[in-house]
Coordinates of C-alpha atoms and ligand atoms in Angstrom, one line a residue:
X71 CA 0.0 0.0 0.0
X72 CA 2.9 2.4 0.2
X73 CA 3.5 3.0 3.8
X74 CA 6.5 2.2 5.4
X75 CA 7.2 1.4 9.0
X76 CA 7.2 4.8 10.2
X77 CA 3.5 5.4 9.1
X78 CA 2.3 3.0 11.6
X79 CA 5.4 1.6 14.2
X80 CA 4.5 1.9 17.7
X81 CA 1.6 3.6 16.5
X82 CA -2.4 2.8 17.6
X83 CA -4.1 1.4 14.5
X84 CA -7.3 3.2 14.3
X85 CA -10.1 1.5 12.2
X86 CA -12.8 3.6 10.4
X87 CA -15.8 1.4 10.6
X88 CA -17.6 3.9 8.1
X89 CA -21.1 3.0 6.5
X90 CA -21.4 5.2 3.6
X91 CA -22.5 4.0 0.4
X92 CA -23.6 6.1 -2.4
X93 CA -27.6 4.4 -2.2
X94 CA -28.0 6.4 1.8
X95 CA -28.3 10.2 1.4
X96 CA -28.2 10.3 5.2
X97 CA -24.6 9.2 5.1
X98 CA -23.7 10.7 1.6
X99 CA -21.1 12.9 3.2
X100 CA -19.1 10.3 5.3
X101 CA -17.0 9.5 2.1
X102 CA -14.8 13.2 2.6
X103 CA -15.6 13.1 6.5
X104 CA -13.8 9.7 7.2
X105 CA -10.9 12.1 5.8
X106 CA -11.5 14.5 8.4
X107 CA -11.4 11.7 11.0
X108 CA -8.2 10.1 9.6
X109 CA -7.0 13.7 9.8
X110 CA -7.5 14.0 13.6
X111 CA -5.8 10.4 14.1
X112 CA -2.5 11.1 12.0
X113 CA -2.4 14.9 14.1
X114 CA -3.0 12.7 17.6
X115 CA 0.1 9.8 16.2
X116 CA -2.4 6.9 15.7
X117 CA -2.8 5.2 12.1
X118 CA -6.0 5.2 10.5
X119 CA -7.6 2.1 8.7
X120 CA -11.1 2.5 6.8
X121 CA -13.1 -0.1 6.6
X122 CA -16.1 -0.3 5.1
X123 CA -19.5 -1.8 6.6
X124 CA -23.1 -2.2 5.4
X125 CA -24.8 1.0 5.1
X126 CA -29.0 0.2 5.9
X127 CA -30.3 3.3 3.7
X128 CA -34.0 3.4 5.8
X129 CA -35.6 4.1 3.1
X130 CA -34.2 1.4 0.3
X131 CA -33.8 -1.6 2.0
X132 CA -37.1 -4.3 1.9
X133 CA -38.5 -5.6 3.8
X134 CA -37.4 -3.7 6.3
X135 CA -33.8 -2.3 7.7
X136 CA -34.6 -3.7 11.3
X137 CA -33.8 -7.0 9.8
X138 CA -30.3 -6.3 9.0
X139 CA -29.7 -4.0 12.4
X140 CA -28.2 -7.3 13.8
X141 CA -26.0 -8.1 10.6
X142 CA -24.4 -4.9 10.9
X143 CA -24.1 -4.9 14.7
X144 CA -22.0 -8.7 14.0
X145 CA -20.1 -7.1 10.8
X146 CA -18.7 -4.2 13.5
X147 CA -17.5 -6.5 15.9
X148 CA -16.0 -9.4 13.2
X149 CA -14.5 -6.6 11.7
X150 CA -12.7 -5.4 14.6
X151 CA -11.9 -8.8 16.3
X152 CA -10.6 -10.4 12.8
X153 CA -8.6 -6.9 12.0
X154 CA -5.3 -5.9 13.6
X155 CA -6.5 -3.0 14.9
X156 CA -6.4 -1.3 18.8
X157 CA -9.4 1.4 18.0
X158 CA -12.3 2.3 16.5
X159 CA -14.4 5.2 14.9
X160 CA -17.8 4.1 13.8
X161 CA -19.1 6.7 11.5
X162 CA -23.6 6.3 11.5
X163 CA -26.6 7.6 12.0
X164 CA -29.4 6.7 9.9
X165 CA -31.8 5.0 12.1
X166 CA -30.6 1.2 12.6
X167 CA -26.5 2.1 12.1
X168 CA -26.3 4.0 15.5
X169 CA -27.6 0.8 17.6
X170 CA -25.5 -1.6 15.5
X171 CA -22.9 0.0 15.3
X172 CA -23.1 0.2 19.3
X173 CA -23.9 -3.2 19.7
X174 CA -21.0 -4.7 17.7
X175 CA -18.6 -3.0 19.4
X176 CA -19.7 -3.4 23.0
X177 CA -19.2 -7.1 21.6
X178 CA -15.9 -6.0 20.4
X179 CA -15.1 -3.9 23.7
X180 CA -11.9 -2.1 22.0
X181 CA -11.7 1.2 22.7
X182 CA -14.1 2.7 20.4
X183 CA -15.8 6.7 19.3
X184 CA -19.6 7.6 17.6
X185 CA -19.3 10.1 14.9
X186 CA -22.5 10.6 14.1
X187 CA -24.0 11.5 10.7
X188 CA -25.9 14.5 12.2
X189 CA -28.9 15.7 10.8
X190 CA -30.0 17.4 7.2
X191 CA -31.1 21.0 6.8
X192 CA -34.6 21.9 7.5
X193 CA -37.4 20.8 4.5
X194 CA -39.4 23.8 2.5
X195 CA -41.8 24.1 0.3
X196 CA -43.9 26.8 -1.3
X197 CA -42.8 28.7 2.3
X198 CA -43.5 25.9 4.8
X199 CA -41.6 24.3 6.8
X200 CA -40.9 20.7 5.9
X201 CA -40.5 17.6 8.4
X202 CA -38.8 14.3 7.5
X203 CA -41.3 11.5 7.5
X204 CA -44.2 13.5 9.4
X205 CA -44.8 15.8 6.5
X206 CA -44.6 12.7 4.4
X207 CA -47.4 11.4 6.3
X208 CA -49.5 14.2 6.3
X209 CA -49.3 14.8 2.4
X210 CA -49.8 11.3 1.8
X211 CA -53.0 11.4 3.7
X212 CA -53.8 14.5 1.8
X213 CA -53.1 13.4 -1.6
X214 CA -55.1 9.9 -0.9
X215 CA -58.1 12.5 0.7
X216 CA -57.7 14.7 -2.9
X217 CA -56.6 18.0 -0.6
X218 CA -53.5 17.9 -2.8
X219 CA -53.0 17.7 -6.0
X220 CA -49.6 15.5 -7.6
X221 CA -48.1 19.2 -8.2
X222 CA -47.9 19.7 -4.9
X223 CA -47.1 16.4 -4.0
X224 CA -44.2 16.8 -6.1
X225 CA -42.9 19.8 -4.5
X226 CA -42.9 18.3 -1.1
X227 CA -40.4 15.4 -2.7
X228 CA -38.4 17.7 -3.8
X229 CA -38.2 19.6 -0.9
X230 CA -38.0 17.6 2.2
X231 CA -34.5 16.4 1.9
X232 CA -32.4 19.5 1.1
X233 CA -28.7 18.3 2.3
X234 CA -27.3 15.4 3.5
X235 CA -27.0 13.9 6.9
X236 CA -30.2 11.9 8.6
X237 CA -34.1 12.3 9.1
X238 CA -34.0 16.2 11.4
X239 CA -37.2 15.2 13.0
X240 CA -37.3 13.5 16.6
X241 CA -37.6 10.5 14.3
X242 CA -35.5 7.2 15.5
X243 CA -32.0 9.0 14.1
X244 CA -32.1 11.6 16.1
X245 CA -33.3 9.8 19.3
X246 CA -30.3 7.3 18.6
X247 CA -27.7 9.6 18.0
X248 CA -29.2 11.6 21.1
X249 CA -28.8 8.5 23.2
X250 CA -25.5 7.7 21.7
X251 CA -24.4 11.0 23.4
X252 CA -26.0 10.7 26.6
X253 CA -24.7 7.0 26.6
X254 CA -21.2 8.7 26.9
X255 CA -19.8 7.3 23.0
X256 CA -19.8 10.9 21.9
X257 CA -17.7 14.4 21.9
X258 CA -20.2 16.2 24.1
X259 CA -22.6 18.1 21.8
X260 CA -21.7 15.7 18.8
X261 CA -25.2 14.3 18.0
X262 CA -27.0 18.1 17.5
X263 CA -24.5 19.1 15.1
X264 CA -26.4 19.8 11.4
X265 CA -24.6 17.4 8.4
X266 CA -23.7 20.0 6.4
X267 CA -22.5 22.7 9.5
X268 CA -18.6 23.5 9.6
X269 CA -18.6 22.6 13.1
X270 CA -19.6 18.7 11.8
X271 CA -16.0 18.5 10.3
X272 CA -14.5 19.8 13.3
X273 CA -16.3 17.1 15.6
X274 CA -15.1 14.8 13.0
X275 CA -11.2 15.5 13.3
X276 CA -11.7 15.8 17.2
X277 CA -13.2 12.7 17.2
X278 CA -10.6 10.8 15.5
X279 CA -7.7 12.7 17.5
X280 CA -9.4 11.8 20.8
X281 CA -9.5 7.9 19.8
X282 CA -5.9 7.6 20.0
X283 CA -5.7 8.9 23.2
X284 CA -8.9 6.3 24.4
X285 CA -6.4 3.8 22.9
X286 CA -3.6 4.5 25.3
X287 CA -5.7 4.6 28.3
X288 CA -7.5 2.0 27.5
X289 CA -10.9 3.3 27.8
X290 CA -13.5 0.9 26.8
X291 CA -17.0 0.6 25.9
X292 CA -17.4 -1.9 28.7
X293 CA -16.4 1.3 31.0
X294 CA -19.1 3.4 29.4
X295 CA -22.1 1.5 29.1
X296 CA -22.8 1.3 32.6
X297 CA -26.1 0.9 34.6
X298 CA -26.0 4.4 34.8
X299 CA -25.3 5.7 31.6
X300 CA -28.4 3.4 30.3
X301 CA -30.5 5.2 32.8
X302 CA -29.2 8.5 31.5
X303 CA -30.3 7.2 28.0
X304 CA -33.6 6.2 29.2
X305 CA -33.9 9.7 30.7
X306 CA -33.2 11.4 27.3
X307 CA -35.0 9.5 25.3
X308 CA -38.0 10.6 27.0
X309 CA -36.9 14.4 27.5
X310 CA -36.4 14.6 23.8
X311 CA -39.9 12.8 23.1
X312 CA -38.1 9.8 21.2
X313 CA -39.1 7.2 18.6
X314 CA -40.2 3.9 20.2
X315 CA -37.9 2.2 18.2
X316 CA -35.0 3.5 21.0
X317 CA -37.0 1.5 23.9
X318 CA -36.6 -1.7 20.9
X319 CA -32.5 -0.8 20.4
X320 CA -31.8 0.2 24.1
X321 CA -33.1 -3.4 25.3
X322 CA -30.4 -4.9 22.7
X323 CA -27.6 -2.7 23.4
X324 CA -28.1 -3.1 27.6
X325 CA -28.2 -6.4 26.4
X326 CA -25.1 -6.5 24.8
X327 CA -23.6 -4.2 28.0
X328 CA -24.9 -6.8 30.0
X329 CA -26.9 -4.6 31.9
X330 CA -30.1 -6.0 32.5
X331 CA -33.1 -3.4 31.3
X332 CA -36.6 -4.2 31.3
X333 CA -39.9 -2.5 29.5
X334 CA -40.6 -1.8 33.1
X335 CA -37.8 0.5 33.7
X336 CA -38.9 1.8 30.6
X337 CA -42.5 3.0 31.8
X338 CA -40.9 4.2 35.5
X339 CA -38.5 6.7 33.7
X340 CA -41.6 7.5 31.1
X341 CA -43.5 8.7 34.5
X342 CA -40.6 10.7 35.8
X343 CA -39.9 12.6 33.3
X344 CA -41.7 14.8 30.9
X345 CA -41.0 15.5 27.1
X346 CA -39.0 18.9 27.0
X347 CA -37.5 19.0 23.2
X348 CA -40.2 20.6 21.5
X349 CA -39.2 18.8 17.8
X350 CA -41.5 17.5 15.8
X351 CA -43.4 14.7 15.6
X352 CA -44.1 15.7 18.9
X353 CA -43.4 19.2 19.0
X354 CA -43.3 22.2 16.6
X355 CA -39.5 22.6 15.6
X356 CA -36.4 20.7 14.0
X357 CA -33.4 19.3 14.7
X358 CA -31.5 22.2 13.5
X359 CA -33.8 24.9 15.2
X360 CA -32.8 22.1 18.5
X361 CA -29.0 23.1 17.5
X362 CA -29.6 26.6 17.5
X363 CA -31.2 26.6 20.9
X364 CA -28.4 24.5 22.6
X365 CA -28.5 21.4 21.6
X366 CA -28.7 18.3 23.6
X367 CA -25.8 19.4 25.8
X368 CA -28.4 22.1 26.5
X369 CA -31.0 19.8 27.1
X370 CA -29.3 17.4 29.7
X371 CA -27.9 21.4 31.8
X372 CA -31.9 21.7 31.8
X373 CA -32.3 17.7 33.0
X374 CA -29.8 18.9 35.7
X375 CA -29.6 15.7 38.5
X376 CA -32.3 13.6 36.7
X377 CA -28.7 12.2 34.6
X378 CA -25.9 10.9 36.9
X379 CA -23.9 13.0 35.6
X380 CA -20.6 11.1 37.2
X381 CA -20.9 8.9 34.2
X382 CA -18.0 8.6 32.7
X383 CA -17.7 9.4 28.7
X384 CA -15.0 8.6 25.7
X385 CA -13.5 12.0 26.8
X386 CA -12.5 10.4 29.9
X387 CA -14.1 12.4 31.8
X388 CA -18.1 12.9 33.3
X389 CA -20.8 13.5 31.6
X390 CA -21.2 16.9 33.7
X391 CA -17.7 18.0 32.9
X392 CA -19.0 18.4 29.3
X393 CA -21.9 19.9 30.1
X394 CA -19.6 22.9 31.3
X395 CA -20.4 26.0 29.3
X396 CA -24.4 24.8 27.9
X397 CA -26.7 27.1 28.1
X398 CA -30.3 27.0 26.2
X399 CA -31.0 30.2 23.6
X400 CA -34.3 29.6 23.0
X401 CA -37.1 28.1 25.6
X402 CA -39.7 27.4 23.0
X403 CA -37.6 24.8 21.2
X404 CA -35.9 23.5 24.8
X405 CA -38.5 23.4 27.7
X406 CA -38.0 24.0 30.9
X407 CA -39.2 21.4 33.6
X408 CA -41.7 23.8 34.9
X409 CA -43.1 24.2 31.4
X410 CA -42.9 20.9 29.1
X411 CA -44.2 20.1 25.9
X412 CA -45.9 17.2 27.6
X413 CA -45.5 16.7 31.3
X414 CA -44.9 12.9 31.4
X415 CA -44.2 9.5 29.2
X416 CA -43.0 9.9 25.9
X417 CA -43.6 6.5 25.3
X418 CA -45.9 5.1 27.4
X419 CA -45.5 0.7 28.1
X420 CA -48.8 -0.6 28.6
X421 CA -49.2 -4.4 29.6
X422 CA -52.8 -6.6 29.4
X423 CA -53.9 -9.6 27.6
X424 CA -53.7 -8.7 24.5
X425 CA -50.3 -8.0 25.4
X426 CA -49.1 -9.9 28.4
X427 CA -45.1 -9.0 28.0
X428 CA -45.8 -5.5 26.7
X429 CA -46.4 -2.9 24.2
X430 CA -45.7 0.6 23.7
X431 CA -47.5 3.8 22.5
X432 CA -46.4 7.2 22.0
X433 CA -49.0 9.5 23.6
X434 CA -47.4 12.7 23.0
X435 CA -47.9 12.0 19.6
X436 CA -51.6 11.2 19.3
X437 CA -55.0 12.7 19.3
X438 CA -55.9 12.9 23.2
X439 CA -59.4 12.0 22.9
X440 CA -58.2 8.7 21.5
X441 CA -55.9 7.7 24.8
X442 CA -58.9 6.3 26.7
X443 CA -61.3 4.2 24.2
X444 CA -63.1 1.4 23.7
X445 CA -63.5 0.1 19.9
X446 CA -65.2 -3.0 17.9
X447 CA -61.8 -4.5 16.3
X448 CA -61.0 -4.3 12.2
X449 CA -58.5 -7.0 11.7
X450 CA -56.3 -7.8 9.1
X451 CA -54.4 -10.7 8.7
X452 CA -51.3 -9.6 7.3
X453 CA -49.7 -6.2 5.8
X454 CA -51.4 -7.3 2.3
X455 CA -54.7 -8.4 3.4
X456 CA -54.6 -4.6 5.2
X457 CA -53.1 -3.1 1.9
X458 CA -55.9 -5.3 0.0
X459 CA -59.2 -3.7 2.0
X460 CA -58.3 -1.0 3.6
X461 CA -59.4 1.7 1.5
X462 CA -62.5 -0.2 0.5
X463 CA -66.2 1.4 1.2
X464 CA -67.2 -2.1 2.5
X465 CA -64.5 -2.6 5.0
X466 CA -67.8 -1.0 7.5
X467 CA -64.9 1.4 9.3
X468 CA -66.1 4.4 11.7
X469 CA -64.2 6.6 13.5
X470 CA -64.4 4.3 16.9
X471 CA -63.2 1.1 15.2
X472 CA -59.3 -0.3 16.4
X473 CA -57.4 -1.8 13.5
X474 CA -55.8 -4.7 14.0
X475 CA -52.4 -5.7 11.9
X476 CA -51.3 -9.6 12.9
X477 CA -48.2 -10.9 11.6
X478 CA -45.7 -8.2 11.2
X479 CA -43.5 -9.0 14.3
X480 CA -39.6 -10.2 14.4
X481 CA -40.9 -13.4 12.4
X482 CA -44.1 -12.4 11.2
X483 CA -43.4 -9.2 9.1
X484 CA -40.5 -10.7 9.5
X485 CA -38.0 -8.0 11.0
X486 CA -41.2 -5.8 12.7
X487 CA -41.2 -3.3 9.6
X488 CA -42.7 -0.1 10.0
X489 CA -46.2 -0.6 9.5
X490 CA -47.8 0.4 12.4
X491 CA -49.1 3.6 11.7
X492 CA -51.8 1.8 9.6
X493 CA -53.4 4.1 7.2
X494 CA -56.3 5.3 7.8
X495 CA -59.3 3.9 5.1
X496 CA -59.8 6.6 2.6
X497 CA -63.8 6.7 3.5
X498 CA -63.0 8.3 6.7
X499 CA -59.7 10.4 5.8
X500 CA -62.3 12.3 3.0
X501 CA -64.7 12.6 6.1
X502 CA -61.5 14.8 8.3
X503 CA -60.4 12.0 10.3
X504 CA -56.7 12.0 10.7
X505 CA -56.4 9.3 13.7
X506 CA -57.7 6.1 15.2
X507 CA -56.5 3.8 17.0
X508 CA -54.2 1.1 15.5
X509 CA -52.8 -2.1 17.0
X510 CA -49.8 -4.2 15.5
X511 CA -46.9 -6.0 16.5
X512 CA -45.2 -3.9 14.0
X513 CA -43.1 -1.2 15.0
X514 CA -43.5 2.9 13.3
X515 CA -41.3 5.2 12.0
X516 CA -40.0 7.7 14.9
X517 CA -41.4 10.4 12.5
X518 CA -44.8 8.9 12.2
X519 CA -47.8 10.1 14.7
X520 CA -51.2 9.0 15.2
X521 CA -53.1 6.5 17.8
X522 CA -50.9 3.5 17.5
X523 CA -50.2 0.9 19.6
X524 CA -46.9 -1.1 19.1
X525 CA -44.7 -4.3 19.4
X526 CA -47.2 -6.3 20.6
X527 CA -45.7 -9.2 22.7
X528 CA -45.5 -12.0 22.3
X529 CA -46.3 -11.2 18.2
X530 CA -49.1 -13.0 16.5
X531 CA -46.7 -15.4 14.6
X532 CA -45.7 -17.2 17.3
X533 CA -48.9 -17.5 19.2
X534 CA -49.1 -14.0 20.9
X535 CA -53.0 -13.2 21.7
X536 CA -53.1 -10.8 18.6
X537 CA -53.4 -13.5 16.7
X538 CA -57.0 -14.4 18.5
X539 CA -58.1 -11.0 17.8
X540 CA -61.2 -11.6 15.2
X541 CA -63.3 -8.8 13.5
X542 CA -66.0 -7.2 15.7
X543 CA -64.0 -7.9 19.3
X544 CA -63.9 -5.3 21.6
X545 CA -60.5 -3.6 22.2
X546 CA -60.1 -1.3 25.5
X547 CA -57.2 1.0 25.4
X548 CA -56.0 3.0 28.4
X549 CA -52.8 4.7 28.2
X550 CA -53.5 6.5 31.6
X551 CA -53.5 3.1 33.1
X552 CA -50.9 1.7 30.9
X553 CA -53.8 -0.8 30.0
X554 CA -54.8 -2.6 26.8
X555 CA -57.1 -5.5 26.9
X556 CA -59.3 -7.9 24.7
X557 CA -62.6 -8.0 26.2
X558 CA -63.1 -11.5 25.2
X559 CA -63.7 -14.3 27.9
X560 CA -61.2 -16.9 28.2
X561 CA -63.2 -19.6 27.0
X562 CA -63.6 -18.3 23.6
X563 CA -59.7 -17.1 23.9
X564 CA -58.8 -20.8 24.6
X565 CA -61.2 -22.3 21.5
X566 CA -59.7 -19.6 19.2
X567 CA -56.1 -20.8 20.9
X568 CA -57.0 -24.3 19.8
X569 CA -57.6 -23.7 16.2
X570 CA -54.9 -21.5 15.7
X571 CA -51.5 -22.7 14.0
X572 CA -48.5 -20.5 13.0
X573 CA -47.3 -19.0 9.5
X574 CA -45.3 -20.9 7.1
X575 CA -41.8 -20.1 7.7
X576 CA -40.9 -17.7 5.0
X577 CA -36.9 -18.6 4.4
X578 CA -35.7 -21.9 3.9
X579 CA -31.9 -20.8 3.5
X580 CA -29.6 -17.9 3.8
X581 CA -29.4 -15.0 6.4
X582 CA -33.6 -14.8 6.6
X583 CA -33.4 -18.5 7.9
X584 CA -30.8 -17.4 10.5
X585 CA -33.1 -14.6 11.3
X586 CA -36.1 -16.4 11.8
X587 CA -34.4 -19.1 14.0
X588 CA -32.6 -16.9 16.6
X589 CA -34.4 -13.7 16.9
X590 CA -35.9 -12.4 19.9
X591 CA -39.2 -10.7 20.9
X592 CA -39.2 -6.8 21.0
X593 CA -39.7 -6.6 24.9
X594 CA -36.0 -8.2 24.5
X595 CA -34.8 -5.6 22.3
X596 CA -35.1 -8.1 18.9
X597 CA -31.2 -9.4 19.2
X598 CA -30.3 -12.8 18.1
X599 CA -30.3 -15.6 21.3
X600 CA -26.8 -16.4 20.5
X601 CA -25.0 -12.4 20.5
X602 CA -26.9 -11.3 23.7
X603 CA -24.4 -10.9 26.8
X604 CA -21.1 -9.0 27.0
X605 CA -17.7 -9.8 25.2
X606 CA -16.6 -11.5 22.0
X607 CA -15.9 -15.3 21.1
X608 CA -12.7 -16.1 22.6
X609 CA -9.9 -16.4 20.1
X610 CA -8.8 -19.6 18.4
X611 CA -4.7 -20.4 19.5
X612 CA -3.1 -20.7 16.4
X613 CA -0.1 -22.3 16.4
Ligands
FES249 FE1 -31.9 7.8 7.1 FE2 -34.3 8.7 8.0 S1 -33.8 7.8 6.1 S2 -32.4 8.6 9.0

C-alpha cells in the first residue's frame, strides 16, 4: 500500500468502521468526513484504517432495515476482532447504524468513538416548513383525501431532503444519535451538530484525534455503558420525546452491556420525566432549530440531576464535565421542567392480555381523545390483506373502530417493519379524520404520529394473543393506566387458541433463515439468542 514502518510503528491502529455508500443520502457525506477523522488520528500519532461496513439506507432496503440492524451490529464486531487494529471510529446515523454499530462494538469492547451523521437541513416548500417523514405522512393522507393535488405532492419530494446527513425530526435518528451522546460514546454536543455545518468537520477530526488517546488509556466501551449511563439514556430518550424504536435498540444494546433493562424501567423513567425537546413529531420545531437553541448538551444542563452526571464518557471524563459552558437560547424549542411540551411519558409501556409481555405507544404524539377508548376490532391478517381492503367502502370502518395488523412482528413481518401507523381507510380520511387507534406487533417510524399501539408481545406469529383477535371484538385502550385489553372471555380465547396454527416459515436458506431461527421478541430488544451478553468469542490459539 505504500507506507512504510514509520506510518504506523509503535503507532495505535485506528479502524474507520464507516457505513457510507452512495444508495443512503443520510450518510452521503461520510465518504470526505472519514478524511477528516483520519485527519485527527494522524495529528494525535495513531494510524487510521477505513473499513467499510453495510450502510441500511431506511428508506431502500425491503422488507425492512430492522432485519439487517443485527448483521451490521455482528459485521462491526467481526470486523474489529478479525482486524489488527487497537481502535475504532464508527461513523452512522441513519436510524438502525447508530444501535449496531453500538452493539458490535460493546461485543468488540476495544476502545471505540460515535461520529454521528448528524442531521440534514430543514425541508421547505412553497414557504412551509418541511419535516422528514411527518410531513410525508401528512401529504400522503392529503393526496389519498384529494386535498393535494400530484403538483404539490411533487414539490414536497423535492423539498423535504435538502442536504445530507439523517431524518432532522425526533424521528429514530435523532433519538439514537441523542442516546449515543448521553450514553457517553460521543464528543459532548456531537449528536446536535447539522450534516452540512462547519462545526460537523471539526467534531469529525476531534473525534478521531481523541481515539488515539482512548487507545492508550484503555478506555473501553465496557467502561461506558454502565447501569448508569443506560438510565441517563432512558432519561433522554424521553426528554427529547423519542421514537419507540430506542425503547426496541436500548433493550439490545443493555443487552449487549450486559446490563439488564426491562420494558418496566422503561414506563418508570416515562413517568418521571416529561418531554421537553419541542421537535417534531411531537413538537413544533427541527433538529436544526434544536441546535440553535443548545443542543442536547443544552437539554441534559436543563435535566440537571435527573442524569448521573458522574458517568464517565469517551472523553475520559463525566458527563457533567462536558456539560460545562451549555446554556439553552431559545425556551420554545428546549422546555424548561416547569413548562414541558408534555408533562410525562414519551412512550408510554402498557401491559394486558392482549399484550401480556408489553407494548408501547407514544401519547405525545396522538390525538388525546383517543388515549382512553373502547372500539369494535377491524383486523387484518397480514400487511397485504390490510393493503388489500383498507381503503375499500365495504370494510364498514367508523371513526371508533381499532385496526388490528397480525403478523408483522420479528418473524411475522419478519424483522417488525414499519407498519404500524396503519393508514387510515380513505372513506373516513375524506370525512377529516386524521387518527384512530391502530394495534400491531409492528413497529412505526420515529417520525410517524397517530393512535398507535406497538410491538405487541408475544407477536401474532408465534402465538401471541393478537393472533386471536377476530373482527368485531372489543379492544379497550388506556394509556393513563398503561392498560390494553381484549374484552373477550377466556373460554372463547382458549377455543380460538386451539384452532390456531403459525405461519409458514418464509426462508428456507440464507441470512432470513438465520433470522427467523434466533431472533428475539421486542420486549427483549429483537437481538439474536446467540449475540446477547457481554464480550466477544474467545480467540482460536493458532499455532
Ligand atoms: Fe436515514 Fe431517516 S432515512 S435517518
Amino acid at each position: 500500500m505504500g507506507r512504510d514502518e514509520m506510518d504506523y510503528q509503535d503507532k495505535p491502529v485506528i479502524a474507520i468502521v464507516n457505513t457510507w455508500s452512495e444508495i443512503n443520502p443520510c450518510h452521503a457525506h461520510f465518504r470526505e468526513r472519514a478524511e477528516d477523522v483520519k485527519r485527527g488520528i494522524l495529528q494525535a500519532g495513531g494510524f487510521p484504517i477505513e473499513l467499510p461496513a453495510m450502510s441500511l439506507s431506511e428508506t431502500y432496503v425491503k422488507p425492512t432495515t430492522m432485519m439487517y440492524r443485527n448483521m451490521l451490529a455482528m459485521e462491526t464486531e467481526e470486523i474489529i476482532r478479525s482486524h489488527p487494529v487497537d481502535g475504532v471510529v464508527l461513523m452512522g446515523g441513519c436510524d438502525k447504524t447508530t444501535p449496531a454499530l453500538l452493539m458490535g462494538a460493546l461485543s468488540a469492547d476495544l476502545p471505540a468513538i460515535f461520529v454521528p451523521a448528524g442531521p440534514m437541513l430543514r425541508g421547505n416548500t412553497r414557504g412551509k416548513v418541511l419535516g422528514s417523514g411527518s410531513d410525508v405522512w401528512k401529504y400522503w393522507a392529503d393526496l389519498r383525501a384529494g386535498v393535494i393535488g400530484e403538483e404539490v405532492w411533487h414539490d414536497v419530494e423535492e423539498g423535504i431532503a435538502r442536504s445530507t446527513g439523517h431524518c432532522m425530526t425526533m424521528g429514530t435518528a435523532s433519538t439514537m444519535t441523542a442516546i449515543s451522546e448521553a450514553l457517553g460514546f460521543t464528543l459532548p454536543g456531537a449528536s446536535s451538530i447539522p450534516a452540512v455545518d462547519s462545526n460537523h468537520i471539526r467534531m469529525a477530526a476531534q473525534s478521531g484525534r481523541r481515539v488515539v488517546e482512548m487507545v492508550w488509556e484503555d478506555l473501553k466501551p465496557s467502561d461506558i455503558a454502565t447501569p448508569a449511563a443506560l438510565r441517563n439514556a432512558m432519561v433522554v430518550d424521553m426528554a427529547v420525546g423519542g421514537s419507540t424504536n430506542a425503547i426496541i435498540h436500548l433493550l439490545a444494546i443493555a443487552g449487549r452491556a450486559g446490563v439488564p433493562l426491562t420494558l418496566e424501567n422503561f414506563g418508570e423513567v416515562s413517568r418521571e420525566v416529561p418531554v421537553i425537546a419541542n421537535i417534531r413529531p411531537s413538537g413544533a420545531y427541527l433538529m436544526e432549530d434544536f441546535y440553535y437553541a443548545g443542543g442536547l448538551r443544552g437539554l441534559m444542563n436543563r435535566l440537571g440531576d435527573r442524569l448521573d452526571l458522574s458517568c464517565i464518557t469517551v472523553t475520559g471524563k463525566s458527563l457533567g464535565d462536558g456539560l460545562d459552558g451549555s446554556d439553552v437560547y431559545n425556551d420554545d424549542v428546549i422546555r424548561s421542567l416547569d413548562d414541558p411540551v408534555y408533562s410525562e411519558g414519551a412512550t408510554a409501556v402498557l401491559f394486558g392480555n392482549l399484550a401480556p409481555n408489553g407494548c408501547v405507544i407514544k401519547p405525545a404524539a396522538a390525538e388525546s381523545r383517543l388515549l382512553k377508548h373502547v372500539g369494535p376490532a377491524i383486523v387484518f391478517r397480514d400487511y397485504n390483506d390490510m393493503a388489500a381492503r383498507v381503503d375499500n367502502p365495504d370494510l364498514g370502518a367508523t371513526p371508533d373502530s381499532v385496526l388490528i395488523l397480525q403478523n408483522a412482528g420479528p418473524i411475522g413481518g419478519p424483522g417488525m417493519p414499519e407498519w404500524g401507523q396503519l393508514p387510515i381507510p380513505k372513506p373516513l380520511l375524506e370525512q377529516g379524520i386524521r387518527d384512530m387507534v391502530r394495534i400491531s406487533d409492528a413497529r412505526m417510524s420515529g417520525t410517524s404520529y397517530g393512535t398507535c399501539v406497538l410491538h405487541v408481545a408475544p407477536e401474532s406469529a408465534v402465538g401471541g394473543p393478537l393472533g386471536l383477535v377476530r373482527d368485531g371484538d372489543s379492544i379497550e385502550l388506556d394509556v393513563a393506566e398503561r392498560r390494553l385489553n381484549l374484552l373477550v372471555d377466556e373460554t372463547e380465547l382458549s377455543r380460538r387458541r386451539s384452532t390456531w396454527s403459525p405461519p409458514e416459515p418464509r426462508y428456507d436458506r440464507g441470512f432470513g433463515a438465520m433470522y427467523s431461527q434466533h431472533i428475539g421478541q421486542a420486549d427483549s430488544g429483537c437481538d439474536f439468542d446467540f449475540l446477547v451478553g457481554r464480550g466477544g468469542a474467545p480467540e482460536p490459539e493458532i499455532h
